[in-house]
């Protein structure tokens, strides 16, 4: 049972009303991880909501400063455990850019492929867990069946199921295992074949629509004010996607006119729109992954990494690079003083900004809709607390 | 209300359709999972190969490898020969309660003493029991899968060429054929600047 405080209003005459302060979390079945929401209620309506973060703060940015660039990737993997590959690639990309290092083409395409598969894995997780929060038990089993399919190929190439540690400064750890591309193609085909099952249970379902349509509408102005990014911003019609707008990896080619890449947007800005964006992004990402596979096969064999010196020192300077992680912008601001460790590595994580907006999004809504809105913000608490 | 009934019915129809397909359940404790050879389950130690050079312990991102060693002198085998000193490994332990399973120790080991094994059944009820000494680490050696075949498309000559290209004066480790020699390309301009 969440702790309850009853604050009785005293003061200027009239009818004495009482606001109830309701703590959701830090340990609560409706929150993922340990996000705490302090909600002030007036009857059934939320008057104020304050996300209280930091219960899982691990000091990632400080830990970065005492580790060399190879070791940093291990930590970059972990703050958002559902976007591990995207995060580690972002850290590798900023170091490579400051070094002026060229990455072999094959490595870039394999990185793009794995980043897209990682995006599908991330989205499938939320497509399963969000209905669970709304009371639908079944979809998570369908989502996890597809996740398992893709995780098998990720594990085959990287050896890990969550923290891949497959990216390296200058490329990738290893080349692809024999026959792997064929198995990825089979996995992608299987997921695409079975995805309609999940889709019909979600966006096609009247019960879910009734819980989510018109609930928790986020307008583009608030999005700009809070720096909200990713699928949540795009669900409100903010047409921004770093894969297209600031291309990194092989995205400039994939998002070129005629390419398979497209940015999914919705106008409604409610919970249903956010879910729809996620669902359609799964389709787009699978198409992108397929395009990457074709390119990897047509490129043929080649190097996947570059020979690194024993001690890797980044030249003095500062640089910022953001990638479009599954949940939004994930930026690294790297300040180097020419040492083998960064002097400062600032992490701009997507979920941190996305969660802050709850303080303006929740007031005025009903308590019963709180979980629907909270779940549709698609965040990972490790990414909030860093 | 009736519109919700149709949603319910559609969901039930999907469930019914799925019921006819085969189950995805894995009967884990009874049937062992088939893990890929790259699977990062546990780190195994081949003690004979370890020279206690401490590279793995230093490169570990959370410093969870403990190595103790002492020097021993072997007397000269021939008349007038020179006595030789060598390191003897006293202790090699990995604390798996700290290990982040990144595999950096395995990559930096210059003598191929550490290996990944897909073995994963070593959980304990006490966190202190996760500190595994070299005897236990050595027991995992038989579970290490055979090295993967090289990618067939990459001709062996080309793979060797890539390693030979490295200029030895820039990097003392470069002349050695590494575990992942194939596919690595030297890149000028990234060497350590004095």
XYZ file of N, CA and C in Angstrom, chain A residues 62-164:
309
model
N 30.201 10.526 -13.348
C 31.446 10.516 -12.573
C 32.222 9.235 -12.839
N 31.495 8.149 -12.967
C 32.172 6.875 -13.234
C 32.877 6.903 -14.589
N 32.268 7.637 -15.552
C 32.910 7.761 -16.868
C 34.303 8.374 -16.733
N 34.430 9.331 -15.790
C 35.656 10.124 -15.718
C 36.853 9.337 -15.222
N 36.607 8.200 -14.596
C 37.745 7.420 -14.113
C 37.894 6.117 -14.906
N 37.382 6.134 -16.125
C 37.537 4.948 -16.946
C 38.031 5.332 -18.326
N 38.838 4.471 -18.917
C 39.319 4.812 -20.251
C 38.218 4.536 -21.281
N 38.485 4.932 -22.521
C 37.390 4.961 -23.494
C 36.843 3.573 -23.823
N 37.661 2.567 -23.648
C 37.136 1.228 -23.881
C 36.181 0.831 -22.761
N 36.554 1.222 -21.550
C 35.732 0.834 -20.398
C 34.428 1.620 -20.324
N 34.430 2.812 -20.917
C 33.234 3.649 -20.857
C 32.055 2.972 -21.553
N 32.355 2.244 -22.613
C 31.267 1.598 -23.350
C 30.490 0.636 -22.457
N 31.188 0.030 -21.498
C 30.519 -0.904 -20.587
C 29.437 -0.161 -19.789
N 29.782 1.053 -19.362
C 28.830 1.820 -18.559
C 27.767 2.466 -19.433
N 28.166 2.917 -20.619
C 27.214 3.566 -21.524
C 26.101 2.596 -21.893
N 26.431 1.316 -21.870
C 25.481 0.260 -22.118
C 24.343 0.230 -21.120
N 24.627 0.688 -19.901
C 23.773 0.302 -18.789
C 22.754 1.316 -18.325
N 22.935 2.593 -18.612
C 21.985 3.538 -18.019
C 20.583 3.315 -18.565
N 20.467 3.042 -19.852
C 19.172 2.652 -20.405
C 19.306 1.217 -20.879
N 18.867 0.299 -20.046
C 19.110 -1.108 -20.352
C 18.267 -1.620 -21.504
N 17.296 -0.847 -21.949
C 16.528 -1.306 -23.107
C 17.070 -0.721 -24.412
N 18.037 0.172 -24.333
C 18.631 0.716 -25.560
C 20.142 0.562 -25.492
N 20.581 -0.581 -24.984
C 22.003 -0.743 -24.698
C 22.872 -0.506 -25.928
N 22.488 -1.091 -27.044
C 23.368 -0.974 -28.208
C 23.400 0.451 -28.728
N 22.241 1.099 -28.791
C 22.193 2.479 -29.287
C 23.059 3.388 -28.418
N 23.029 3.179 -27.108
C 23.803 4.038 -26.219
C 25.297 3.799 -26.373
N 25.686 2.538 -26.486
C 27.120 2.279 -26.577
C 27.669 2.786 -27.910
N 26.854 2.740 -28.944
C 27.305 3.237 -30.239
C 27.448 4.759 -30.199
N 26.539 5.427 -29.487
C 26.656 6.878 -29.351
C 27.972 7.273 -28.710
N 28.343 6.544 -27.642
C 29.600 6.850 -26.960
C 30.793 6.571 -27.876
N 30.708 5.478 -28.636
C 31.807 5.161 -29.546
C 31.906 6.221 -30.646
N 30.747 6.685 -31.138
C 30.745 7.649 -32.247
C 31.391 8.970 -31.843
N 31.113 9.437 -30.626
C 31.672 10.732 -30.216
C 33.192 10.618 -30.071
N 33.663 9.495 -29.528
C 35.115 9.311 -29.391
C 35.761 9.231 -30.772
N 35.114 8.500 -31.680
C 35.667 8.373 -33.029
C 35.704 9.725 -33.733
N 34.648 10.532 -33.529
C 34.619 11.819 -34.208
C 35.726 12.731 -33.680
N 35.958 12.691 -32.366
C 37.016 13.544 -31.822
C 38.393 13.055 -32.223
N 38.512 11.752 -32.443
C 39.791 11.207 -32.888
C 39.993 11.396 -34.389
N 38.916 11.703 -35.096
C 38.981 11.766 -36.548
C 39.186 10.392 -37.154
N 38.605 9.402 -36.533
C 38.829 8.014 -36.940
C 37.787 7.586 -37.974
N 38.230 6.882 -38.989
C 37.304 6.342 -39.977
C 36.947 4.919 -39.592
N 35.667 4.643 -39.630
C 35.198 3.307 -39.280
C 34.946 2.547 -40.586
N 35.347 1.282 -40.677
C 35.091 0.537 -41.910
C 33.608 0.514 -42.261
N 33.324 0.522 -43.551
C 31.933 0.616 -43.998
C 31.094 -0.560 -43.499
N 31.689 -1.735 -43.531
C 30.952 -2.919 -43.083
C 30.536 -2.760 -41.617
N 31.439 -2.239 -40.810
C 31.123 -2.044 -39.393
C 29.966 -1.061 -39.238
N 29.976 0.005 -40.035
C 28.908 1.002 -39.924
C 27.559 0.385 -40.248
N 27.519 -0.453 -41.279
C 26.227 -1.063 -41.639
C 25.784 -2.086 -40.612
N 26.722 -2.837 -40.057
C 26.345 -3.800 -39.017
C 25.858 -3.051 -37.776
N 26.522 -1.939 -37.449
C 26.076 -1.127 -36.320
C 24.654 -0.621 -36.539
N 24.393 -0.156 -37.752
C 23.056 0.351 -38.052
C 22.021 -0.761 -37.906
N 22.371 -1.929 -38.413
C 21.453 -3.068 -38.316
C 21.150 -3.393 -36.855
N 22.204 -3.469 -36.039
C 21.996 -3.832 -34.637
C 21.253 -2.733 -33.882
N 21.519 -1.479 -34.240
C 20.805 -0.381 -33.579
C 19.310 -0.461 -33.885
N 18.971 -0.819 -35.108
C 17.553 -0.924 -35.464
C 16.901 -2.128 -34.788
N 17.631 -3.245 -34.723
C 17.075 -4.412 -34.022
C 16.880 -4.086 -32.542
N 17.820 -3.323 -31.987
C 17.705 -2.891 -30.602
C 16.458 -2.026 -30.416
N 16.174 -1.183 -31.412
C 14.984 -0.327 -31.338
C 13.718 -1.181 -31.327
N 13.708 -2.213 -32.158
C 12.532 -3.089 -32.186
C 12.369 -3.781 -30.836
N 13.484 -4.252 -30.278
C 13.422 -4.936 -28.978
C 12.877 -4.001 -27.911
N 13.351 -2.767 -27.926
C 12.890 -1.769 -26.964
C 11.394 -1.518 -27.126
N 10.966 -1.268 -28.361
C 9.563 -0.932 -28.585
C 8.653 -2.106 -28.240
N 9.116 -3.318 -28.557
C 8.282 -4.482 -28.238
C 8.089 -4.616 -26.732
N 9.110 -4.260 -25.989
C 8.991 -4.288 -24.539
C 7.860 -3.375 -24.078
N 7.845 -2.140 -24.608
C 6.808 -1.205 -24.170
C 5.444 -1.584 -24.741
N 5.438 -2.159 -25.935
C 4.165 -2.594 -26.503
C 3.573 -3.733 -25.685
N 4.421 -4.444 -24.958
C 3.919 -5.495 -24.090
C 3.580 -4.975 -22.707
N 4.422 -4.087 -22.184
C 4.238 -3.674 -20.791
C 3.150 -2.605 -20.655
N 2.959 -1.788 -21.684
C 1.952 -0.727 -21.566
C 0.541 -1.302 -21.423
N 0.133 -2.240 -22.281
C -1.185 -2.851 -22.066
C -1.290 -3.531 -20.696
N -0.182 -4.065 -20.223
C -0.184 -4.710 -18.911
C -0.578 -3.707 -17.835
N -0.085 -2.475 -17.981
C -0.433 -1.445 -17.011
C -1.902 -1.052 -17.125
N -2.444 -1.210 -18.338
C -3.861 -0.887 -18.530
C -4.750 -2.054 -18.142
N -4.152 -3.171 -17.773
C -4.944 -4.296 -17.330
C -5.058 -5.439 -18.320
N -4.396 -5.330 -19.462
C -4.440 -6.421 -20.435
C -3.214 -7.299 -20.230
N -3.447 -8.550 -19.894
C -2.337 -9.429 -19.536
C -1.717 -10.060 -20.782
N -2.539 -10.361 -21.774
C -2.077 -11.186 -22.892
C -1.000 -10.549 -23.773
N -1.111 -9.269 -24.170
C -0.160 -8.765 -25.180
C 1.305 -8.954 -24.830
N 1.647 -8.947 -23.546
C 3.064 -9.055 -23.203
C 3.647 -10.392 -23.641
N 2.815 -11.425 -23.658
C 3.334 -12.724 -24.093
C 3.637 -12.718 -25.585
N 2.783 -12.025 -26.340
C 3.024 -11.915 -27.781
C 4.256 -11.074 -28.040
N 4.378 -9.974 -27.289
C 5.533 -9.095 -27.491
C 6.820 -9.827 -27.132
N 6.788 -10.587 -26.056
C 8.017 -11.269 -25.639
C 8.362 -12.431 -26.549
N 7.371 -13.031 -27.171
C 7.677 -14.082 -28.143
C 8.498 -13.490 -29.280
N 8.106 -12.312 -29.755
C 8.854 -11.680 -30.847
C 10.214 -11.203 -30.356
N 10.248 -10.684 -29.142
C 11.527 -10.250 -28.579
C 12.510 -11.405 -28.520
N 12.001 -12.544 -28.097
C 12.864 -13.721 -27.961
C 13.491 -14.093 -29.308
N 12.677 -13.970 -30.340
C 13.144 -14.280 -31.698
C 14.349 -13.399 -32.068
N 14.224 -12.105 -31.794
C 15.287 -11.167 -32.157
C 16.446 -11.236 -31.170
N 16.110 -11.509 -29.907
C 17.178 -11.575 -28.926
C 18.091 -12.761 -29.198
N 17.542 -13.818 -29.780
C 18.363 -14.977 -30.103
C 19.462 -14.596 -31.090
N 19.123 -13.801 -32.105
C 20.162 -13.430 -33.078
C 21.116 -12.397 -32.479
N 20.604 -11.526 -31.614
C 21.493 -10.571 -30.955
C 22.483 -11.310 -30.051
N 21.981 -12.320 -29.346
C 22.857 -13.076 -28.455
C 23.894 -13.856 -29.254
N 23.474 -14.311 -30.424
C 24.409 -15.088 -31.233
C 25.580 -14.224 -31.696
N 25.289 -12.965 -32.015
C 26.367 -12.126 -32.537
C 27.157 -11.479 -31.407
N 26.479 -11.085 -30.317
C 27.161 -10.300 -29.292
C 27.476 -11.112 -28.041
N 26.753 -12.184 -27.814
C 27.004 -12.994 -26.629
C 26.206 -12.553 -25.421
N 25.533 -11.426 -25.517
C 24.732 -10.945 -24.395
C 23.308 -10.729 -24.839
N 22.400 -10.733 -23.882
C 21.003 -10.556 -24.243
C 20.528 -9.133 -23.997
N 21.195 -8.412 -23.119
C 20.795 -7.034 -22.843
C 21.950 -6.073 -23.031
N 23.070 -6.385 -22.381
C 24.234 -5.508 -22.477
C 25.168 -6.116 -23.509
N 25.012 -5.626 -24.747
C 25.635 -6.333 -25.858
C 27.142 -6.202 -25.843
